[in-house]
Coordinates of C-alpha atoms and ligand atoms in Angstrom, one line a residue:
M1 CA -14.4 7.7 19.7
H2 CA -13.0 4.3 18.9
I3 CA -10.6 4.3 16.0
V4 CA -9.0 1.2 14.4
L5 CA -5.7 1.9 12.6
A6 CA -5.1 -0.9 10.1
S7 CA -1.6 -0.7 8.7
S8 CA 1.2 -2.9 7.2
E9 CA 3.8 -1.0 9.3
C10 CA 4.2 0.5 12.7
V11 CA 7.2 1.3 14.9
P12 CA 8.7 -0.5 16.7
F13 CA 7.4 -3.7 15.2
A14 CA 7.8 -3.5 11.5
K15 CA 9.2 -0.6 9.4
T16 CA 10.4 0.0 5.8
G17 CA 9.7 3.7 5.8
G18 CA 7.9 6.7 7.1
L19 CA 4.5 4.9 7.2
A20 CA 5.7 3.0 10.3
D21 CA 6.8 6.2 12.1
V22 CA 3.4 7.9 11.3
V23 CA 1.2 5.1 12.5
G24 CA 3.4 4.6 15.6
A25 CA 3.1 8.2 16.6
L26 CA -0.5 9.0 15.6
G27 CA -2.0 6.3 17.9
P28 CA -0.7 7.7 21.2
E29 CA -1.4 11.2 20.2
L30 CA -5.1 10.3 19.5
V31 CA -5.2 8.6 22.9
K32 CA -4.0 11.9 24.5
L33 CA -7.0 13.6 22.8
G34 CA -9.3 11.1 24.6
H35 CA -9.9 8.6 21.8
E36 CA -9.7 4.8 22.1
V37 CA -7.2 3.5 19.6
T38 CA -6.6 0.0 18.4
V39 CA -3.8 -0.9 15.9
Y40 CA -3.9 -4.0 13.8
L41 CA -0.7 -5.3 12.1
P42 CA 0.3 -8.5 10.4
L43 CA 2.4 -10.8 12.6
Y44 CA 5.6 -10.8 10.5
A45 CA 8.8 -12.7 11.6
K46 CA 10.1 -9.2 12.6
V47 CA 7.3 -8.8 15.1
R48 CA 8.1 -12.1 16.9
P49 CA 11.0 -10.8 19.0
H50 CA 8.7 -8.1 20.4
L51 CA 6.2 -10.8 21.6
D52 CA 8.7 -13.4 22.8
G53 CA 8.9 -11.6 26.2
Q54 CA 5.4 -13.1 26.7
N55 CA 6.1 -16.8 27.5
E56 CA 2.9 -17.9 25.8
W57 CA 1.3 -15.6 23.3
T58 CA -2.1 -14.4 24.4
Y59 CA -4.7 -15.0 21.7
A60 CA -7.5 -12.5 21.8
V61 CA -9.2 -14.6 19.2
R62 CA -8.1 -18.2 18.7
S63 CA -9.3 -18.9 15.2
I64 CA -11.0 -16.9 12.5
T65 CA -11.8 -18.6 9.2
I66 CA -10.9 -16.6 6.1
P67 CA -12.4 -18.2 3.1
F68 CA -10.7 -18.1 -0.3
E69 CA -11.8 -19.4 -3.7
S70 CA -11.2 -23.1 -3.0
Y71 CA -9.8 -23.3 0.5
N72 CA -9.9 -21.6 3.9
R73 CA -7.2 -20.1 6.0
F74 CA -7.3 -19.9 9.7
V75 CA -5.9 -16.9 11.6
G76 CA -5.4 -16.1 15.2
I77 CA -5.4 -12.6 16.7
V78 CA -2.5 -12.2 19.1
D79 CA -3.0 -9.6 21.9
G80 CA 0.0 -7.4 21.9
G81 CA -1.2 -5.5 24.9
K82 CA -1.3 -1.7 25.4
R83 CA 1.6 0.7 24.7
D84 CA 1.2 4.4 25.4
G85 CA -2.5 3.7 25.8
V86 CA -2.8 2.1 22.3
Q87 CA -4.1 -1.5 22.0
F88 CA -2.1 -3.7 19.6
Y89 CA -3.4 -6.8 17.8
F90 CA -1.4 -8.9 15.5
V91 CA -3.0 -11.0 12.7
D92 CA -1.2 -14.4 12.9
C93 CA -1.1 -16.4 9.8
P94 CA 2.4 -18.0 9.7
E95 CA 2.0 -19.3 6.1
L96 CA 1.6 -15.8 4.9
F97 CA 3.4 -13.5 7.3
D98 CA 6.2 -15.5 9.0
R99 CA 8.7 -14.4 6.5
Q100 CA 11.9 -12.4 6.7
E101 CA 10.7 -9.3 4.9
L102 CA 7.4 -7.4 4.8
Y103 CA 6.7 -7.2 1.1
G104 CA 9.3 -9.2 -0.8
T105 CA 12.9 -10.0 -1.3
R106 CA 15.7 -8.6 -3.5
T107 CA 14.4 -10.7 -6.4
G108 CA 10.9 -9.0 -6.2
D109 CA 7.6 -8.8 -4.4
Y110 CA 6.2 -11.9 -2.8
P111 CA 3.9 -13.4 -5.4
D112 CA 1.0 -13.8 -3.0
N113 CA 0.8 -10.2 -1.7
A114 CA -2.8 -9.9 -2.9
E115 CA -3.7 -12.9 -0.8
R116 CA -1.5 -11.7 2.1
F117 CA -3.0 -8.2 2.4
G118 CA -6.5 -9.3 1.3
L119 CA -6.5 -11.8 4.2
F120 CA -5.0 -9.2 6.6
C121 CA -7.9 -6.8 5.9
R122 CA -10.6 -9.4 6.1
A123 CA -9.2 -10.7 9.3
V124 CA -9.2 -7.2 10.7
L125 CA -12.9 -6.8 10.0
E126 CA -13.7 -10.2 11.4
A127 CA -11.6 -9.6 14.5
T128 CA -13.4 -6.3 15.3
K129 CA -16.7 -8.1 15.3
Q130 CA -15.4 -9.9 18.4
L131 CA -13.1 -7.3 19.9
G132 CA -14.9 -4.1 19.2
V133 CA -16.1 -2.5 16.0
P134 CA -14.8 1.1 15.8
Q135 CA -16.7 4.1 14.6
V136 CA -13.9 4.7 12.1
F137 CA -11.4 2.4 10.4
H138 CA -8.4 4.5 9.5
V139 CA -6.6 2.5 6.9
H140 CA -3.2 3.2 5.4
D141 CA -1.9 2.7 1.9
W142 CA -2.8 0.0 -0.6
Q143 CA -2.0 -2.8 1.9
A144 CA -4.9 -1.9 4.1
A145 CA -7.2 -0.4 1.4
P146 CA -9.2 -3.7 1.0
V147 CA -10.7 -3.0 4.4
A148 CA -12.8 -0.4 2.5
I149 CA -13.5 -2.7 -0.4
Y150 CA -14.7 -5.6 1.8
L151 CA -16.7 -3.4 4.1
R152 CA -18.7 -1.9 1.2
T153 CA -19.2 -5.1 -0.7
V154 CA -19.0 -8.5 1.1
Y155 CA -19.9 -6.9 4.5
A156 CA -22.3 -4.2 3.2
D157 CA -25.2 -5.9 5.0
D158 CA -23.4 -7.0 8.1
P159 CA -25.4 -5.5 11.0
V160 CA -22.4 -4.7 13.2
L161 CA -20.0 -3.5 10.6
R162 CA -22.1 -1.6 8.1
G163 CA -22.3 1.6 10.2
A164 CA -18.5 1.9 10.5
R165 CA -16.8 4.6 8.4
V166 CA -13.5 4.4 6.6
V167 CA -10.8 7.0 6.3
L168 CA -7.9 6.1 3.9
T169 CA -4.6 7.8 4.1
I170 CA -2.4 7.8 1.0
H171 CA 1.2 7.8 2.1
N172 CA 2.5 7.2 -1.4
A173 CA 0.5 7.0 -4.6
G174 CA 3.4 5.3 -6.3
Y175 CA 2.7 2.0 -4.6
Q176 CA -0.8 0.8 -5.5
G177 CA -1.0 -3.0 -5.2
K178 CA -1.7 -4.0 -8.7
F179 CA -2.7 -7.6 -9.3
P180 CA -4.3 -9.7 -12.1
P181 CA -8.1 -9.6 -12.6
V182 CA -8.5 -13.1 -11.2
T183 CA -7.7 -11.6 -7.8
T184 CA -11.3 -10.6 -7.6
E185 CA -12.6 -14.1 -7.3
R186 CA -9.5 -15.3 -5.3
L187 CA -10.5 -12.8 -2.7
L188 CA -14.1 -13.9 -3.0
L189 CA -15.2 -10.4 -4.1
P190 CA -18.2 -10.1 -6.5
W191 CA -17.1 -9.6 -10.1
D192 CA -19.1 -6.3 -10.3
V193 CA -16.3 -4.6 -8.4
F194 CA -14.0 -5.2 -11.4
T195 CA -15.0 -2.2 -13.4
M196 CA -13.2 1.0 -14.3
D197 CA -15.2 3.1 -11.8
K198 CA -14.3 0.7 -9.0
V199 CA -11.2 -1.5 -8.6
E200 CA -10.1 -2.0 -12.2
Q201 CA -7.2 0.0 -13.5
F202 CA -5.9 -0.8 -16.9
D203 CA -6.9 -4.5 -16.6
N204 CA -5.4 -4.8 -13.1
F205 CA -7.1 -5.3 -9.8
N206 CA -5.8 -2.1 -8.1
F207 CA -6.0 -2.2 -4.3
L208 CA -5.3 1.5 -3.8
K209 CA -7.9 2.5 -6.4
G210 CA -10.5 0.3 -4.6
G211 CA -9.6 2.2 -1.4
L212 CA -10.0 5.6 -3.1
V213 CA -13.4 4.6 -4.4
Y214 CA -14.9 2.9 -1.3
S215 CA -13.5 5.0 1.5
D216 CA -15.6 7.8 3.0
I217 CA -12.8 10.3 3.3
L218 CA -9.3 10.3 1.8
T219 CA -6.3 12.0 3.3
T220 CA -2.8 12.4 2.3
V221 CA 0.3 13.5 4.1
S222 CA 0.8 17.1 3.0
R223 CA -1.3 19.8 1.5
K224 CA 0.9 20.2 -1.5
Y225 CA 0.8 16.4 -2.3
A226 CA -3.0 16.5 -2.0
Q227 CA -2.9 19.0 -4.9
E228 CA -0.2 17.2 -6.8
I229 CA -1.8 13.8 -6.9
Q230 CA -4.8 15.3 -8.8
T231 CA -2.5 16.0 -11.7
A232 CA -1.3 13.6 -14.4
E233 CA 2.4 14.3 -13.4
F234 CA 2.0 13.0 -9.8
G235 CA -1.3 11.0 -9.8
E236 CA 0.4 7.7 -11.0
G237 CA -2.7 7.1 -13.2
L238 CA -5.1 7.7 -10.4
D239 CA -5.4 11.5 -10.8
S240 CA -8.8 11.4 -12.5
V241 CA -10.2 9.2 -9.6
L242 CA -8.7 11.7 -7.1
R243 CA -10.1 14.7 -8.9
G244 CA -13.4 13.0 -8.8
R245 CA -13.1 12.8 -5.0
A246 CA -11.5 16.2 -4.5
A247 CA -14.3 17.3 -2.1
D248 CA -13.4 14.3 0.2
L249 CA -9.6 14.7 -0.1
R250 CA -7.7 16.4 2.7
G251 CA -3.9 17.1 3.1
I252 CA -2.7 16.6 6.7
L253 CA 1.0 17.2 7.1
N254 CA 2.7 14.5 9.1
G255 CA 4.2 15.3 12.5
V256 CA 7.3 13.7 13.9
D257 CA 7.9 12.0 17.2
Y258 CA 10.2 14.3 19.2
E259 CA 10.5 11.6 22.0
K260 CA 12.5 9.6 19.5
W261 CA 14.0 12.4 17.4
D262 CA 15.4 15.2 19.5
P263 CA 19.1 15.9 19.8
A264 CA 18.6 17.1 23.4
T265 CA 17.7 13.5 24.5
D266 CA 18.5 11.1 21.7
G267 CA 20.2 8.0 23.2
N268 CA 22.0 7.2 19.9
L269 CA 24.2 10.2 20.0
A270 CA 27.7 10.8 21.3
A271 CA 26.6 14.1 22.8
H272 CA 23.4 16.1 23.2
Y273 CA 22.7 19.7 22.1
T274 CA 20.0 22.3 21.9
P275 CA 19.3 25.5 20.0
E276 CA 20.8 27.4 23.0
D277 CA 23.9 25.3 23.2
L278 CA 25.1 23.7 20.0
T279 CA 28.5 22.5 21.2
G280 CA 27.5 18.9 21.4
K281 CA 27.0 18.8 17.7
Q282 CA 30.8 18.8 17.2
A283 CA 31.1 15.5 19.1
C284 CA 28.3 14.0 17.0
R285 CA 30.1 15.1 13.9
A286 CA 33.3 13.4 15.0
D287 CA 31.4 10.3 16.0
L288 CA 29.6 10.2 12.6
L289 CA 32.8 10.6 10.6
H290 CA 34.4 7.8 12.7
A291 CA 31.4 5.5 12.0
F292 CA 32.0 6.1 8.3
G293 CA 35.9 5.9 8.4
L294 CA 36.2 9.5 7.4
E295 CA 38.2 10.7 10.4
N296 CA 40.6 12.6 8.2
V297 CA 38.1 15.1 6.9
A298 CA 39.1 18.6 7.9
A299 CA 37.3 20.3 10.8
T300 CA 36.1 23.1 8.5
T301 CA 34.6 20.8 5.8
P302 CA 30.8 20.6 5.7
V303 CA 29.4 17.1 6.1
I304 CA 26.5 16.2 3.8
G305 CA 24.2 13.4 4.9
I306 CA 21.7 11.1 3.1
V307 CA 19.4 8.5 4.7
S308 CA 16.9 6.9 2.4
R309 CA 15.3 4.0 0.8
F310 CA 17.3 3.9 -2.5
A311 CA 14.3 4.2 -4.8
T312 CA 13.7 6.2 -8.0
Q313 CA 11.2 8.4 -6.1
K314 CA 14.0 9.8 -4.0
G315 CA 15.9 11.5 -6.9
F316 CA 19.1 9.5 -6.9
D317 CA 19.5 9.8 -10.6
L318 CA 20.1 13.5 -9.9
V319 CA 22.6 12.7 -7.2
E320 CA 24.4 10.4 -9.7
E321 CA 24.5 13.2 -12.3
I322 CA 26.1 15.7 -9.9
A323 CA 28.3 13.2 -8.0
A324 CA 31.6 13.9 -9.7
K325 CA 31.2 17.6 -9.3
L326 CA 30.0 17.4 -5.7
S327 CA 32.8 15.2 -4.4
D328 CA 35.4 17.5 -6.1
R329 CA 34.1 20.3 -3.8
E330 CA 35.3 20.8 -0.2
V331 CA 32.6 18.5 1.3
A332 CA 32.3 15.1 3.0
V333 CA 29.3 12.9 2.0
V334 CA 27.9 10.1 4.2
A335 CA 25.0 8.0 2.9
L336 CA 22.9 5.3 4.5
G337 CA 20.3 3.3 2.5
T338 CA 19.2 0.2 0.8
G339 CA 17.0 -0.6 -2.1
E340 CA 17.2 -0.7 -5.9
P341 CA 20.5 -2.4 -6.9
V342 CA 21.4 0.3 -9.4
Y343 CA 21.5 2.9 -6.7
E344 CA 23.3 0.7 -4.2
K345 CA 25.9 0.1 -6.9
F346 CA 26.1 3.8 -7.7
F347 CA 26.8 4.8 -4.1
R348 CA 29.3 2.0 -3.6
D349 CA 31.2 3.0 -6.8
W350 CA 31.1 6.7 -5.8
A351 CA 32.6 5.9 -2.4
F352 CA 35.2 3.5 -3.9
W353 CA 36.6 6.3 -6.2
H354 CA 36.4 9.0 -3.6
K355 CA 37.6 7.3 -0.4
A356 CA 38.8 10.5 1.2
N357 CA 35.4 12.2 1.3
V358 CA 32.6 9.9 0.3
A359 CA 31.3 6.9 2.3
V360 CA 28.2 4.8 2.1
Q361 CA 26.7 2.0 4.2
V362 CA 24.2 -0.1 2.4
R363 CA 21.9 -1.4 5.1
Y364 CA 19.0 -0.5 7.4
D365 CA 20.3 0.9 10.7
D366 CA 18.1 3.1 12.8
A367 CA 20.9 4.2 15.3
L368 CA 23.1 5.2 12.4
A369 CA 20.2 7.2 10.8
H370 CA 20.1 9.2 14.1
K371 CA 23.8 9.8 14.0
I372 CA 23.6 11.1 10.5
E373 CA 20.9 13.5 11.3
A374 CA 23.0 14.8 14.3
G375 CA 26.5 14.7 12.8
S376 CA 25.8 16.2 9.4
D377 CA 25.7 19.9 8.5
M378 CA 23.4 19.5 5.5
F379 CA 20.9 16.8 4.4
L380 CA 20.0 16.0 0.8
M381 CA 16.5 15.1 -0.4
P382 CA 16.2 15.8 -4.2
S383 CA 13.0 13.7 -4.5
K384 CA 11.2 13.3 -7.7
Y385 CA 8.1 13.3 -5.6
E386 CA 7.7 13.2 -1.8
P387 CA 4.2 12.8 -0.2
C388 CA 5.6 14.2 3.1
G389 CA 9.1 13.1 3.9
L390 CA 10.2 12.8 7.5
N391 CA 13.9 13.0 7.3
Q392 CA 13.9 16.7 6.4
I393 CA 11.8 17.4 9.4
Y394 CA 14.2 15.4 11.6
S395 CA 17.0 17.4 10.0
L396 CA 15.4 20.6 11.0
K397 CA 15.3 19.5 14.6
Y398 CA 18.9 18.4 14.5
G399 CA 20.2 21.7 13.1
T400 CA 21.1 19.9 9.9
V401 CA 20.1 22.1 7.0
P402 CA 18.0 20.4 4.3
V403 CA 18.6 20.9 0.6
V404 CA 15.4 19.7 -1.0
R405 CA 13.4 19.6 -4.2
A406 CA 10.3 21.7 -3.8
T407 CA 7.7 18.9 -4.1
G408 CA 5.0 17.6 -1.8
G409 CA 5.8 17.8 1.9
L410 CA 9.4 19.0 1.2
D411 CA 7.9 22.2 -0.3
D412 CA 5.5 22.5 2.6
T413 CA 8.1 22.1 5.4
I414 CA 11.2 23.9 4.0
E415 CA 11.5 27.6 3.5
E416 CA 14.4 29.0 1.5
W417 CA 17.1 30.8 3.5
N418 CA 17.2 34.5 3.0
S419 CA 20.6 35.8 4.2
E420 CA 19.5 39.4 4.4
K421 CA 16.3 38.9 6.4
R422 CA 17.9 35.9 8.2
T423 CA 14.7 33.9 7.7
G424 CA 14.2 30.4 6.3
T425 CA 15.3 26.9 7.1
G426 CA 16.9 25.4 4.1
F427 CA 17.5 25.4 0.3
K428 CA 15.0 24.4 -2.4
F429 CA 15.1 23.8 -6.1
Y430 CA 12.1 23.4 -8.4
G431 CA 12.8 21.8 -11.7
Y432 CA 13.9 18.1 -11.6
E433 CA 17.3 19.1 -13.1
A434 CA 20.8 18.3 -11.9
K435 CA 22.0 21.8 -12.5
D436 CA 19.3 23.2 -10.2
F437 CA 20.1 20.7 -7.6
L438 CA 23.8 21.5 -7.7
A439 CA 23.0 25.2 -7.6
A440 CA 21.0 24.7 -4.4
I441 CA 23.9 22.8 -2.8
D442 CA 26.2 25.6 -3.9
R443 CA 23.9 28.2 -2.2
A444 CA 24.1 26.1 0.9
L445 CA 27.9 25.8 0.7
A446 CA 28.2 29.5 0.3
A447 CA 25.9 30.2 3.3
F448 CA 28.0 27.7 5.4
E449 CA 30.9 30.2 5.1
D450 CA 29.1 32.8 7.1
K451 CA 29.2 31.2 10.5
A452 CA 26.8 33.6 12.3
G453 CA 24.3 33.3 9.4
W454 CA 24.6 29.6 9.4
T455 CA 24.0 29.3 13.1
Q456 CA 20.8 31.4 12.7
L457 CA 19.7 29.1 9.9
M458 CA 20.2 26.1 12.1
V459 CA 18.4 27.6 15.0
N460 CA 15.5 28.7 12.7
G461 CA 15.0 25.0 11.8
M462 CA 15.6 23.6 15.3
T463 CA 12.9 25.9 16.8
R464 CA 10.2 25.0 14.3
N465 CA 7.5 22.7 15.8
Y466 CA 6.3 19.7 13.8
S467 CA 5.0 17.6 16.7
W468 CA 2.0 15.4 16.3
E469 CA -0.3 17.6 18.4
Q470 CA -1.7 19.6 15.5
P471 CA -2.0 16.8 12.9
A472 CA -3.7 14.5 15.5
R473 CA -6.3 17.2 16.0
E474 CA -6.8 17.4 12.3
Y475 CA -7.3 13.6 12.0
A476 CA -9.7 13.7 14.9
A477 CA -11.7 16.4 13.1
V478 CA -11.8 14.2 10.0
Y479 CA -13.1 11.3 12.1
E480 CA -15.8 13.5 13.6
E481 CA -16.7 14.8 10.2
V482 CA -17.1 11.3 8.7
V483 CA -19.1 10.0 11.6
R484 CA -21.5 13.0 11.4
R485 CA -22.3 12.2 7.7
Ligands
LIG1 P1 9.7 7.1 3.0 O1 8.6 6.7 3.9 O2 9.3 7.4 1.6 O3 10.8 6.1 2.9 P2 10.2 9.2 4.9 O4 11.2 10.3 4.9 O5 8.8 9.5 5.2 O6 10.3 8.4 3.5 O7 10.6 8.2 6.0 C1 11.8 7.4 6.0 C2 12.0 6.8 7.3 O8 12.8 5.6 7.2 C3 12.8 7.7 8.2 O9 12.4 7.4 9.6 C4 14.2 7.2 8.0 O10 15.1 7.5 9.0 C5 14.1 5.8 7.8 N1 15.0 5.1 6.9 C6 15.1 5.0 5.6 N2 16.1 4.2 5.2 C7 16.8 3.9 6.3 C8 18.0 3.1 6.5 N3 18.7 2.6 5.6 N4 18.4 2.9 7.8 C9 17.6 3.5 8.8 N5 16.5 4.2 8.7 C10 16.1 4.4 7.4
LIG2 C1 5.6 7.5 2.3 C2 6.2 8.7 1.6 C3 6.8 9.7 2.6 C4 6.0 9.9 3.8 C5 5.7 8.6 4.5 C6 4.9 8.7 5.7 O1 6.4 6.4 2.4 O2 7.1 8.3 0.6 O3 7.0 10.9 1.9 O4 6.7 10.8 4.7 O5 5.0 7.8 3.6 O6 3.6 9.4 5.5

């Protein structure tokens, strides 16, 4: 079967979070199952260095006209070639995509995001008419949701496109792409889409809602989150739409790419280690503490790691609430992240006042993220909500014990440690309460004292398998189901 993955992110080209990892890993895994896979991405400034190896870019399509209300834009489709069997095409429209960031700057989202991603989606549809219409468009998050909206409206009668099916994956219902009503005519969509049963949501044009309404099947990235988003607490205003589509909504837990995330082979680490021989983890710990200027931390002190977008979703207000108590305990804390200024400031202040055992680096640094996974003893993810979460799965593989809030994929992937039965992989808390979070960390710190037990706990996590094989089969089954309809 031919599948087009349309996404705003994909490793190694453009990444702000887990979406990029997922799209980057799913494609090759589907190819292994015998499918033909094409990925379409916007040609951001960040993509350019990956193409500059080619002296002259190869255009698969020289010029596609994308009409807007009172003007046209002209886009090219750059052929990125094949990687791991997956064909890459980049939508080239420098006025909209040749910018430093993907979605916006520190001062806010780019004001023309509706136009940017509307154009991206329409260009993908147009490009496939020349390069190959797939049986299934698998679109990701609000940025690619207009593929479904256009396909079932403007292109509803197009003889080559109308038979294609659309699967939409919700990676995060907290980001919906909300724009003013006039977006309807700016994107040259008929006004009858702007109703509450279609794209309108509280007087906004809502890209994600349009995707939910117009796609044939919906998926999200864990079973628990598939349930949660049908409730008012997690649905971000879209729960009733999602309940209405419950029969078409599937939860498929993300896998992770063990070619990139495995302490036995990871090129970013000071040493390698395996469940059978953990000695290399000590060298990784020393290397990590050095990278954070915490060389003086005692050898017996547990190291607690954090790697995250600094967003409200991730539960940093809970970290802030427990910070003073945590840094007074016998621990070292290393954090890597960027995002909302309030949390960047909180971490900087925390590190400033506790130089001996708390350190933060405010930036995006993939190699350092790997070092944290390897060199830490514990990893914190107290998320308010978490559709899947990849870092806790990386932590398991690296023998770094996750302490998580039991929500979404965190609940589906982490099992509470039972010191008597010696089962489980981490520590969980349920209510969104600082005291419960601190209690979970304290259970972890107590368990850390029992060396044999702790080693068993590490090995339990390291030997779990969250590779892409199973989820890719589940996606393939969804594609087959939707094509049969
Ligand atoms: P989300 O997609 O909500 O941000 P995930 O846990 O699914 O959460 O994925 C986050 C991904 O982004 C992981 O691969 C993680 O290592 C990476 N990441 C997040 N922040 C940083 C950072 N500051 N530096 C390096 N990698 C980061
Ligand atoms: C989103 C979610 C995260 C998930 C990722 C990949 O960004 O916040 O939980 O792991 O997408 O699906």
